[in-house]
Short mmCIF file of C-alpha atoms in Angstrom, two decimals:
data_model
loop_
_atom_site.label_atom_id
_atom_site.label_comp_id
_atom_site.label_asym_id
_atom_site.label_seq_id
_atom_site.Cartn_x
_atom_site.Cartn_y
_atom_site.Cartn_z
CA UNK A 1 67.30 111.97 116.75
CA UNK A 2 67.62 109.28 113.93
CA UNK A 3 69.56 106.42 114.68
CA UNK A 4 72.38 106.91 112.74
CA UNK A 5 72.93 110.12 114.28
CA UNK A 6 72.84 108.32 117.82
CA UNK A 7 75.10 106.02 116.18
CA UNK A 8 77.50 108.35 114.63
CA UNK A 9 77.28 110.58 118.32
CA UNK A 10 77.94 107.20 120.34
CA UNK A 11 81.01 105.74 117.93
CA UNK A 12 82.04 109.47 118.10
CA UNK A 13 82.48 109.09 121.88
CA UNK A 14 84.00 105.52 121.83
CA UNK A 15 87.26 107.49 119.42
CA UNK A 16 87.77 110.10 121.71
CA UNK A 17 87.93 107.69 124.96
CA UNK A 18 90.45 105.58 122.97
CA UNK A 19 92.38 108.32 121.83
CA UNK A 20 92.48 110.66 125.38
CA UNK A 21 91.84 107.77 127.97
CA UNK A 22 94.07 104.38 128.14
CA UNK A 23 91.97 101.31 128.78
CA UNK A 24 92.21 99.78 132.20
CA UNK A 25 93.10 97.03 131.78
CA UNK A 26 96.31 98.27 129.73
CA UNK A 27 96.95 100.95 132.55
CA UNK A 28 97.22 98.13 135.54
CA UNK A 29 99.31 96.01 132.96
CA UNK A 30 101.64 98.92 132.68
CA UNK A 31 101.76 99.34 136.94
CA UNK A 32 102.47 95.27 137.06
CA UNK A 33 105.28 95.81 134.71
CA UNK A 34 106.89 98.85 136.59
CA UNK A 35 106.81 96.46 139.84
CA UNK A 36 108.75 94.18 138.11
CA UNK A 37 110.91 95.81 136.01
CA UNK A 38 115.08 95.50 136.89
CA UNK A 39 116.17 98.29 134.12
CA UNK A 40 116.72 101.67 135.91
CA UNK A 41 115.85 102.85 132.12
CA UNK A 42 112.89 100.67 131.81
CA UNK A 43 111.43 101.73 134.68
CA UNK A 44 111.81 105.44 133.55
CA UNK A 45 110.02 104.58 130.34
CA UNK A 46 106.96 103.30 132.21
CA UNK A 47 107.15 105.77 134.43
CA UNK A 48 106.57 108.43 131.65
CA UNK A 49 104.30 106.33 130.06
CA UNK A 50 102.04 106.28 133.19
CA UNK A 51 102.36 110.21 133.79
CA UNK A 52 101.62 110.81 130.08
CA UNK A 53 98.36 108.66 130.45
CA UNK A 54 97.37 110.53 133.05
CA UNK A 55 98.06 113.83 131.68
CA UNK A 56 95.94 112.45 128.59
CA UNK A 57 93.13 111.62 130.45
CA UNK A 58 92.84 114.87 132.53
CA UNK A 59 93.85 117.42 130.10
CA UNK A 60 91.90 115.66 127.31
CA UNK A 61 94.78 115.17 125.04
CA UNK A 62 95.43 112.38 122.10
CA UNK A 63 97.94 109.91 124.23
CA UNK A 64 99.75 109.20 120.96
CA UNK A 65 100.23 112.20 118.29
CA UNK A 66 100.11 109.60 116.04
CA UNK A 67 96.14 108.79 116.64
CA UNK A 68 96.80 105.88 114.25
CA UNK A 69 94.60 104.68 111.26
CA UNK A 70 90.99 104.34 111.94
CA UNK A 71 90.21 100.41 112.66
CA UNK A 72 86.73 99.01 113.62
CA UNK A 73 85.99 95.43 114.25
CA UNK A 74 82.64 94.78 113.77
CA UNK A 75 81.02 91.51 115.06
CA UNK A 76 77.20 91.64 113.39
CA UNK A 77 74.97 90.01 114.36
CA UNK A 78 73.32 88.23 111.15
CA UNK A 79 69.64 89.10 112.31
CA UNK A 80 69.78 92.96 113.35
CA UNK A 81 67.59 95.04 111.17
CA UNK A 82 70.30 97.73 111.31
CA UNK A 83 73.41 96.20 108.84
CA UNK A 84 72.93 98.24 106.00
CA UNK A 85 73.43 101.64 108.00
CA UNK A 86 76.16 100.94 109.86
CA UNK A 87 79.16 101.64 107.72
CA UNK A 88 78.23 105.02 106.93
CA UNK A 89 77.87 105.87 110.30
CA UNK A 90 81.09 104.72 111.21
CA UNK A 91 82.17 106.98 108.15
CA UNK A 92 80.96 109.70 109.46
CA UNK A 93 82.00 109.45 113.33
CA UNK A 94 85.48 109.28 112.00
CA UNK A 95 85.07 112.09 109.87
CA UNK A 96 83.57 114.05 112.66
CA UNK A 97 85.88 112.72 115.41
CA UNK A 98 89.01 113.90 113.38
CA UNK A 99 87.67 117.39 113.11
CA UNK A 100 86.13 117.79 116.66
CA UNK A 101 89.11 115.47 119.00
CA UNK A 102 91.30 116.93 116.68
CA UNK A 103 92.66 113.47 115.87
CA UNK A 104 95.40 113.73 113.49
CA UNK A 105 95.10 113.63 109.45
CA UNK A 106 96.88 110.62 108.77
CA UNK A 107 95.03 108.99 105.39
CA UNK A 108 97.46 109.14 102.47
CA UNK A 109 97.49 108.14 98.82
CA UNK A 110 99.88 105.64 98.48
CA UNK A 111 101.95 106.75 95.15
CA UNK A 112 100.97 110.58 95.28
CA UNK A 113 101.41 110.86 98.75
CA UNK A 114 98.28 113.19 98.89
CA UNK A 115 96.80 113.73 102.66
CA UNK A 116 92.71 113.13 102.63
CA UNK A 117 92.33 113.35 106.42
CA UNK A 118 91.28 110.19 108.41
CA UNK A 119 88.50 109.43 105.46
CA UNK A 120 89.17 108.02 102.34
CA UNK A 121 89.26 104.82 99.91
CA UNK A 122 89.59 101.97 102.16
CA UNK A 123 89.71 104.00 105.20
CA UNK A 124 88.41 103.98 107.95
CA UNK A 125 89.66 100.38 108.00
CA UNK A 126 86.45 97.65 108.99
CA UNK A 127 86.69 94.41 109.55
CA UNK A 128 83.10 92.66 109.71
CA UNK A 129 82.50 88.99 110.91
CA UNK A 130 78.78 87.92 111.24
CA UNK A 131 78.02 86.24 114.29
CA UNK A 132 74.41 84.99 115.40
CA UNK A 133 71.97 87.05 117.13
CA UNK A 134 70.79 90.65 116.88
CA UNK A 135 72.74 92.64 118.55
CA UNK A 136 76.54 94.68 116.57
CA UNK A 137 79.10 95.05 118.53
CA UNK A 138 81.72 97.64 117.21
CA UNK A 139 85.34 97.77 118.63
CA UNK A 140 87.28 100.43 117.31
CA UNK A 141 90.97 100.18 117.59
CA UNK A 142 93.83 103.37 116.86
CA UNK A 143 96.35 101.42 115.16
CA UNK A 144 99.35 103.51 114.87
CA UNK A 145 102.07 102.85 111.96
CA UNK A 146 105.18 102.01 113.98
CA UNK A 147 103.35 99.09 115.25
CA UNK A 148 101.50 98.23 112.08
CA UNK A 149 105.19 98.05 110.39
CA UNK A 150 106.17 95.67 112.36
CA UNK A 151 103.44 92.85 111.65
CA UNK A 152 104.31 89.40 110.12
CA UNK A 153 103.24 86.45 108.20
CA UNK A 154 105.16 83.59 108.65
CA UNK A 155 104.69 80.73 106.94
CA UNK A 156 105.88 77.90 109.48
CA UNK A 157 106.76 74.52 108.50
CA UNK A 158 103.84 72.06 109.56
CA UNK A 159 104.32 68.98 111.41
CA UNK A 160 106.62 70.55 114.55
CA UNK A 161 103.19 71.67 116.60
CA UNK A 162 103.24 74.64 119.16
CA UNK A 163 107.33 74.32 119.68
CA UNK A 164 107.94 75.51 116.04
CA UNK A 165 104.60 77.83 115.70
CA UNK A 166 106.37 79.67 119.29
CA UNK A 167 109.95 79.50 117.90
CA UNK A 168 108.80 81.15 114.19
CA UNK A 169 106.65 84.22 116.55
CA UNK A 170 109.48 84.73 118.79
CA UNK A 171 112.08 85.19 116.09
CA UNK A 172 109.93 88.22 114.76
CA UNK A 173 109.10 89.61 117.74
CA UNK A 174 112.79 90.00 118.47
CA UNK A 175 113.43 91.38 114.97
CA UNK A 176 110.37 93.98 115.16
CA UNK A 177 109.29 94.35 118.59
CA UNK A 178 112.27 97.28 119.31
CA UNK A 179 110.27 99.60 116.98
CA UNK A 180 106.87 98.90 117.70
CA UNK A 181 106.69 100.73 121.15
CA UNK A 182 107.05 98.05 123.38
CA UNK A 183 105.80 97.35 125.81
CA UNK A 184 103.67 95.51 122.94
CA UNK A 185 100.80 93.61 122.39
CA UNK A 186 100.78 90.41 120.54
CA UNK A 187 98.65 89.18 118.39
CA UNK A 188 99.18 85.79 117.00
CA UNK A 189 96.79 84.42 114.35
CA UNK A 190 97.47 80.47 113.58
CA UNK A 191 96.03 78.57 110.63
CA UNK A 192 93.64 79.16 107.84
CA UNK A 193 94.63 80.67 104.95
CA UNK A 194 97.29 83.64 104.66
CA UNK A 195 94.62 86.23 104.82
CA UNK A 196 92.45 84.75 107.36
CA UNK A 197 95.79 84.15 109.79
CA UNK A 198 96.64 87.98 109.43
CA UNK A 199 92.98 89.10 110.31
CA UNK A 200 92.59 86.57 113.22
CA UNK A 201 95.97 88.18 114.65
CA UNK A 202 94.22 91.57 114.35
CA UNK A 203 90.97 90.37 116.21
CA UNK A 204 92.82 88.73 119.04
CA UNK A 205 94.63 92.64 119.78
CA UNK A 206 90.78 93.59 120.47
CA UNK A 207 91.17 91.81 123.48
CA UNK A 208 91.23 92.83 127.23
CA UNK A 209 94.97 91.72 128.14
CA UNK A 210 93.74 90.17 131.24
CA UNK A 211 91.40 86.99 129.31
CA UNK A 212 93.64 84.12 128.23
CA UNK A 213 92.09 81.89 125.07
CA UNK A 214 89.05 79.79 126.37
CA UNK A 215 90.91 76.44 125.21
CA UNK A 216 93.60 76.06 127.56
CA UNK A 217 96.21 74.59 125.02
CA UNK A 218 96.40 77.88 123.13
CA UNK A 219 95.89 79.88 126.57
CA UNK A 220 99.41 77.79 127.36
CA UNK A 221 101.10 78.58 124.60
CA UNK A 222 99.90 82.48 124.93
CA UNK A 223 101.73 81.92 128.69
CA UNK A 224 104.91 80.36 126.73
CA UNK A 225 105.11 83.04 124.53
CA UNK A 226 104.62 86.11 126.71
CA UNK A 227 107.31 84.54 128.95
CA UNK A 228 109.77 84.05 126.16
CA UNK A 229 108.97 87.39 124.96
CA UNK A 230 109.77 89.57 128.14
CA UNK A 231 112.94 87.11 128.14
CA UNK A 232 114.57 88.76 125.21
CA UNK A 233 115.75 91.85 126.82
CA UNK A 234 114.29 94.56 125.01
CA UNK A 235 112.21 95.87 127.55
CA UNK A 236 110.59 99.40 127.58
CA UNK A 237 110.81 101.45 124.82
CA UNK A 238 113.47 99.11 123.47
CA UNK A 239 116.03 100.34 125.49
CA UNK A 240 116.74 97.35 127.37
CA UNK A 241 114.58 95.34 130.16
CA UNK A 242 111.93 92.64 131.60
CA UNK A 243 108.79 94.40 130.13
CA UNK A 244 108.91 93.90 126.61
CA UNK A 245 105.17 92.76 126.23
CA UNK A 246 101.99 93.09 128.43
CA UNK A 247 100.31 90.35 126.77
CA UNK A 248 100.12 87.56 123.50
CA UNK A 249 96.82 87.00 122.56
CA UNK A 250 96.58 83.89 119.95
CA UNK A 251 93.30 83.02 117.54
CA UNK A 252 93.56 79.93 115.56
CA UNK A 253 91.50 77.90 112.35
CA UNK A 254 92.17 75.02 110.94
CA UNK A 255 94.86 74.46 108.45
CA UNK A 256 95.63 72.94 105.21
CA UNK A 257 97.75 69.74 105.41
CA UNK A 258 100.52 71.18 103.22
CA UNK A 259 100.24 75.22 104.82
CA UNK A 260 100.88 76.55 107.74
CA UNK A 261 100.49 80.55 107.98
CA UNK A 262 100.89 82.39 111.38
CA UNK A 263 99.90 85.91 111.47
CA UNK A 264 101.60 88.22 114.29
CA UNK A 265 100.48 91.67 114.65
CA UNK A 266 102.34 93.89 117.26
CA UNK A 267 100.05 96.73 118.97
CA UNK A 268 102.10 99.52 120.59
CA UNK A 269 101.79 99.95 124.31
CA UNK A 270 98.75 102.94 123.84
CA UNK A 271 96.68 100.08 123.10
CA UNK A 272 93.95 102.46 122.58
CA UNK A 273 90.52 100.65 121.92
CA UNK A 274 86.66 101.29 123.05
CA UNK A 275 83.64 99.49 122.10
CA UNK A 276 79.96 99.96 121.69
CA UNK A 277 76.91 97.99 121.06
CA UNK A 278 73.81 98.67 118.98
CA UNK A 279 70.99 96.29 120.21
CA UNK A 280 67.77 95.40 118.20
CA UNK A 281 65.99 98.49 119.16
CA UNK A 282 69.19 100.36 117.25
CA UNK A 283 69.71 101.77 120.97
CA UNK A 284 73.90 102.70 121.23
CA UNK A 285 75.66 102.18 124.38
CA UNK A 286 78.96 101.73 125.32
CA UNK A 287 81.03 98.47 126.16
CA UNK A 288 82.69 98.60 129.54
CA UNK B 1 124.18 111.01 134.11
CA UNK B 2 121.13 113.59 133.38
CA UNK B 3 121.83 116.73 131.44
CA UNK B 4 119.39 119.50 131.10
CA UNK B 5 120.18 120.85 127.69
CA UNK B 6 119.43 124.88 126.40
CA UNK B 7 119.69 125.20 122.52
CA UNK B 8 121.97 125.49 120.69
CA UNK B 9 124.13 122.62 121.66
CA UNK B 10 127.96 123.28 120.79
CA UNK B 11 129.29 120.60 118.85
CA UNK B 12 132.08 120.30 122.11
CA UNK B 13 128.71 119.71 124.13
CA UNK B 14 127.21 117.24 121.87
CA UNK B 15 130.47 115.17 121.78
CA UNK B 16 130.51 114.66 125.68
CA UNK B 17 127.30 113.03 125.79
CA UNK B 18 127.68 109.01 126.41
CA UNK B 19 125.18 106.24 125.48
CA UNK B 20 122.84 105.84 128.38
CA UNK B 21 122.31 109.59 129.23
CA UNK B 22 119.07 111.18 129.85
CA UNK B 23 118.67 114.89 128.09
CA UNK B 24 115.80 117.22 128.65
CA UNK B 25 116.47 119.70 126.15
CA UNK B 26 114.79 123.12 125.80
CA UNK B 27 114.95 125.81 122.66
CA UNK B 28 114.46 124.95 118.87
CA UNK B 29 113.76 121.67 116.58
CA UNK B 30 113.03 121.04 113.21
CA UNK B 31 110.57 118.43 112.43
CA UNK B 32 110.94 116.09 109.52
CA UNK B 33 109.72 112.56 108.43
CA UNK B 34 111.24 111.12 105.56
CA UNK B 35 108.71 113.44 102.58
CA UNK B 36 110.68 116.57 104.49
CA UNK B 37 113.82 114.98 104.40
CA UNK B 38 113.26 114.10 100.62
CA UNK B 39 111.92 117.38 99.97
CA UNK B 40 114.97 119.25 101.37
CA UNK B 41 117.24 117.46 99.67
CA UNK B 42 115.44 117.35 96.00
CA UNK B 43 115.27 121.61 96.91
CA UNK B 44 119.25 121.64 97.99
CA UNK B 45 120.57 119.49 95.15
CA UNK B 46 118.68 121.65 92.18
CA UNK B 47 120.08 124.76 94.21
CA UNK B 48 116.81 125.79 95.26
CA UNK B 49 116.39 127.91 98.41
CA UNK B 50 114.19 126.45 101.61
CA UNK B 51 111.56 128.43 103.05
CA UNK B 52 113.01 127.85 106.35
CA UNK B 53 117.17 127.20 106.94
CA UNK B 54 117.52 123.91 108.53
CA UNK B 55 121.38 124.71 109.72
CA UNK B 56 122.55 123.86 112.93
CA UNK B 57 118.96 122.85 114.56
CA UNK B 58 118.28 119.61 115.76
CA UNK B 59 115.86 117.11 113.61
CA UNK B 60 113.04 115.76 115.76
CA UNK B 61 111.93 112.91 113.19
CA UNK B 62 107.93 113.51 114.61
CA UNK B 63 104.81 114.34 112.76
CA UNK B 64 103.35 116.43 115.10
CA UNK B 65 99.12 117.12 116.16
CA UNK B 66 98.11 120.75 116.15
CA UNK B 67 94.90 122.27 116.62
CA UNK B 68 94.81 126.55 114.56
CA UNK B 69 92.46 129.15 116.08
CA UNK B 70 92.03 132.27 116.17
CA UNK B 71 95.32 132.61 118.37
CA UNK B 72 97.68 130.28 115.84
CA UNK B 73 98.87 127.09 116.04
CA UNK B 74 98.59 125.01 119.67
CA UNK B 75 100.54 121.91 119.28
CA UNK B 76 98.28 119.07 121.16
CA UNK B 77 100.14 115.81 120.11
CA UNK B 78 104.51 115.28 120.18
CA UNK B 79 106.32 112.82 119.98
CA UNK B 80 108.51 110.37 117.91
CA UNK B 81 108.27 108.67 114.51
CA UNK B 82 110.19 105.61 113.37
CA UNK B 83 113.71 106.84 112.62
CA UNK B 84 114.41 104.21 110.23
CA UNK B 85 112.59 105.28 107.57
CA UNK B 86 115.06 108.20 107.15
CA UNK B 87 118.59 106.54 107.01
CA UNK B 88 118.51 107.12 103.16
CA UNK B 89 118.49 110.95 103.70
CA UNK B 90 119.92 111.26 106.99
CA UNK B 91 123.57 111.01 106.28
CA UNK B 92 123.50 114.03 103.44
CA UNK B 93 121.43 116.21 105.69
CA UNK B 94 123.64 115.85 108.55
CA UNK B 95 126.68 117.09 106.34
CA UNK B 96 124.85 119.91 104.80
CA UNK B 97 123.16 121.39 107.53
CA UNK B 98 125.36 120.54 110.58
CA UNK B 99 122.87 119.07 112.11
CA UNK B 100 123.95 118.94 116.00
CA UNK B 101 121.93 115.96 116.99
CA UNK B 102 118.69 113.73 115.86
CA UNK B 103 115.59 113.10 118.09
CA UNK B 104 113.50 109.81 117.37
CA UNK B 105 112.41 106.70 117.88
CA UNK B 106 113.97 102.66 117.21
CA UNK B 107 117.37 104.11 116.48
CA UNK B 108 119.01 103.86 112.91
CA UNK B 109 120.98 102.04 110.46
CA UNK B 110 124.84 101.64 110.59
CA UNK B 111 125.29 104.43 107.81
CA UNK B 112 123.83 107.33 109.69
CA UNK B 113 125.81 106.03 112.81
CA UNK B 114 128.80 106.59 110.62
CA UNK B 115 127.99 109.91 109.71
CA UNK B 116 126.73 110.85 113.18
CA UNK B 117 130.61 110.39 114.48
CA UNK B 118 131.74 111.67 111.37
CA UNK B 119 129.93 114.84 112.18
CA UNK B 120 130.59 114.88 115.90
CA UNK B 121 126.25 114.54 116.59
CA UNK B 122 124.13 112.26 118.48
CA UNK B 123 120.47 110.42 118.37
CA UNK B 124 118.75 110.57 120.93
CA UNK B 125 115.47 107.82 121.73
CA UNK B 126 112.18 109.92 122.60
CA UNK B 127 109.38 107.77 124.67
CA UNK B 128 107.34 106.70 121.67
CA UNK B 129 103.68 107.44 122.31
CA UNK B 130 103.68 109.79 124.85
CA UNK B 131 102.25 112.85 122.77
CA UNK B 132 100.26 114.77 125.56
CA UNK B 133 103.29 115.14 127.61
CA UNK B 134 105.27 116.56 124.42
CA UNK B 135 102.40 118.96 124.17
CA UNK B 136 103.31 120.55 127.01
CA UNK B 137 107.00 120.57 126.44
CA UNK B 138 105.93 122.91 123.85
CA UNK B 139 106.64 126.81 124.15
CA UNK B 140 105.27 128.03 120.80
CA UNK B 141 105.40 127.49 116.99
CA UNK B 142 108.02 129.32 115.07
CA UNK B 143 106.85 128.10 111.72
CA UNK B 144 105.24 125.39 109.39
CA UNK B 145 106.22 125.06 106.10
CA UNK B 146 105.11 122.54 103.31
CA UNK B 147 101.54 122.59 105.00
CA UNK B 148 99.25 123.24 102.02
CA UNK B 149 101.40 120.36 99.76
CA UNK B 150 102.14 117.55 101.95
CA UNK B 151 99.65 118.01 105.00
CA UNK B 152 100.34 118.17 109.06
CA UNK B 153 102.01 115.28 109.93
CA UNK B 154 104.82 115.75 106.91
CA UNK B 155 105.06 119.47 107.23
CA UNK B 156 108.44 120.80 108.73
CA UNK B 157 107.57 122.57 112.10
CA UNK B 158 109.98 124.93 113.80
CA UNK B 159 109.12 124.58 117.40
CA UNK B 160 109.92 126.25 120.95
CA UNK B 161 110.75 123.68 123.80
CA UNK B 162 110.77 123.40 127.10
CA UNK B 163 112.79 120.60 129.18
CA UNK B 164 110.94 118.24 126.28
CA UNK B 165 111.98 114.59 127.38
CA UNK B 166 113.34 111.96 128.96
CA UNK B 167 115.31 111.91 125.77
CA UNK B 168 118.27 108.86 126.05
CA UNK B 169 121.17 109.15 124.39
CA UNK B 170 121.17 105.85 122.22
CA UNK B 171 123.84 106.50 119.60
CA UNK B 172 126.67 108.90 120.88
CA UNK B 173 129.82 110.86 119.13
CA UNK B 174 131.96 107.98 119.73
CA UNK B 175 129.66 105.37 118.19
CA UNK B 176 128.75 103.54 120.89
CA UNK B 177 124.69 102.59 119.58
CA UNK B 178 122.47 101.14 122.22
CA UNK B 179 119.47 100.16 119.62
CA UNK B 180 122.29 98.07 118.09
CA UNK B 181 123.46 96.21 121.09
CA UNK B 182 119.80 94.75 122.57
CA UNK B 183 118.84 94.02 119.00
CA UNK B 184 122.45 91.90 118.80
CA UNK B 185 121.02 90.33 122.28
CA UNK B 186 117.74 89.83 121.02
CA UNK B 187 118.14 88.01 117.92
CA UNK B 188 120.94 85.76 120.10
CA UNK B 189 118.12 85.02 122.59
CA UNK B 190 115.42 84.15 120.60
#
């Protein structure tokens, strides 16, 4: 077998666990909430949440019917012999995936409103950042469109620190969160330029909800927010309760003194993601 | 309270239900996102005739997954679609095709709130993103229309179901709109 067909055969794998199986991590964040949770209709929600992850799982069936638009995060490594392959694998695994899961066609033309499938101009979505080393890891992510909706850049006015940065996210949370499918995830991207705050909110969403931010002043405002978050009342499903978000997740760069940008991107509860790594050899294995 | 629902819903029935209750319904919806909705109405304003006859069923605002073989259609992904997107439309459906209630997801604007009490019809909140267990709510496929033009997830579906929810009441006959009330709470929290 060639490598790109072990590549296109392991990515292939890593789309249908996202799309049939709920990562752990998400599942136990979803049992924590339904311990906690005081809304008789909030604990409903989670309920059915559960039961339909577990009927995905066994049966084999997409969690979501909207299997979202393809997203893959890759982090390259800048000395692996295998860069210039790798895109058309992951082509082709989400070509093959959409036809074989089934996932859903969901690629459109934006002014003729034409369907292509799940392949097209600009999708699969992939987001590259070379890192040292020789190994790629790929994360793909299903982002679905309710969530993707509700995603915002802010432009925050510099000088009032984490106070005003957390006050700015928490006013669009409350404004979107209702329609994203919360429980949500949040990703908060802080700094940088416009673009750059928008696609560091995105990577921090391929996160397991469980890892706080390695320096602990941004892993204390992640605490801030979530706690701020699950105190605005919307709550499963956005019908009212505690669990409005199983975890914020926060990336930051530096800033310009005049600028600056936060990016928040929401990620519905079927925070569906899988990984897998291509080492020097061009061996493909998954990511627990 | 919890009502278990058979199709078709009488207008009387529709009126009695309060914000806050949970529906299982079972019989026939209409899917539509907002191309269907546009499409109907573009079709129903030039006097054109629909392949299908939208009157009296219930609007599930879903773009559903489906898998054809040799047997037909087997529906393997159902569930809700941002509502929002069709407040535009939903006002002039509702009055054309008596449209008994709307199934979806984030609730709507205040204009199709109006015309839901105006019209005596309800919305009712779906769990967003819980599309195996609608799969199996799912008795059959009456029809798909619009396929071949506008692809799966905007094609209008006529579908069979069985005790599909929880469904929640959000916006009832009298008004009373639970999507507006936390997002009033929200915004006063934050």
């Amino acid at each position: 077998m060639s490598k790109s067909s072990e590549w296109i055969d392991a990515v292939g794998r890593a789309i249908r666990e996202a799309t049939v199986a709920l990562p752990a991590d998400v599942e136990r964040a979803l049992r924590e909430a339904l311990t906690s949770e005081p809304s008789e209709l909030g604990r409903l929600h989670l309920e059915t949440l559960l039961e339909n992850a577990r009927v995905a799982r066994e049966e084999g069936l997409p969690i979501c019917q909207d299997t979202g638009t393809p997203v893959f995060f890759v982090r390259a490594g800048a000395e692996s012999p295998w860069l210039a392959d790798i895109e058309a694998a992951l082509v082709e695994a989400t070509r093959s995936a959409t036809a074989a899961i089934p996932l859903r066609p969901s690629a459109i033309h934006p002014l003729t409103d034409r369907n292509v499938g799940n392949v097209g101009r600009g999708v699969p979505v992939i987001d590259w950042e070379i890192v040292p080393g020789r190994e790629v890891e790929i994360t793909y992510v299903a982002k679905g469109g309710g969530s993707e909706n509700a995603t915002g850049l802010l432009f925050v006015q510099p000088g009032g620190g984490a106070a005003e940065i957390a006050r700015a996210v928490l006013a669009h949370v409350a404004r979107v969160a209702p329609r994203a499918c919360p429980p949500i995830v949040v990703g908060v991207g802080i700094g940088g330029t416009a673009d750059r705050a928008l696609v560091l909110a995105k990577r921090a969403l391929t996160r397991r909800l469980d890892i706080h931010h390695a320096d602990p002043a941004i892993a204390a405002l992640e605490r801030d927010l979530l706690e701020a978050v699950n105190g605005l009342g919307i709550g499963p499903a956005g019908l009212g309760g505690a669990a409005t978000a199983l975890a914020v997740h926060v990336e930051f760069a530096f800033r310009h003194p005049a600028s600056l940008p936060v990016g928040v991107a929401l990620q519905c509860w079927a925070d569906r993601r899988a990984a897998v790594r291509i080492d020097a050899s061009g061996a493909a294995e998954a990511v627990l | 309270m919890t009502r278990h629902v058979l199709l078709p819903a009488s207008p009387a029935e529709v009126s009695a239900w309060r914000a806050g209750d949970v529906v299982f319904v079972s019989g026939a919806v209409l899917t539509a996102r907002d191309l269907a909705h546009r499409r109907i109405l573009a079709a129903a304003r030039r006097g054109e005739p629909l392949p299908f006859d939208p009157t009296g069923l219930p609007i599930f605002h879903c773009g559903p997954l489906a898998r054809r073989d040799a047997g037909g259609w087997t529906i393997t992904g159902l569930g809700p679609t941002t509502s929002a997107r069709m407040d535009p439309s939903t006002p002039e459906i509702l009055a054309r095709y008596r449209t008994p209630f709307l199934i979806g997801k984030g609730g709507m604007g205040d204009s199709t709130r109006r015309a839901l009490v105006e019209q005596g019809a309800a919305y009712l909140a779906a769990v967003g993103g819980t599309g195996a267990l609608g799969a199996r709510a799912v008795r059959g496929v009456r029809g798909v229309y619009w396929l071949e033009e506008v692809g799966m997830p905007d094609a209008v579906w006529i579908l069979d179901l069985c005790e599909y929810g929880p469904l929640v009441v959000t916006i009832d006959a009298a008004g009373h709109d639970l999507h507006a009330e936390i997002a009033r709470r929200a915004a006063r929290l934050s």
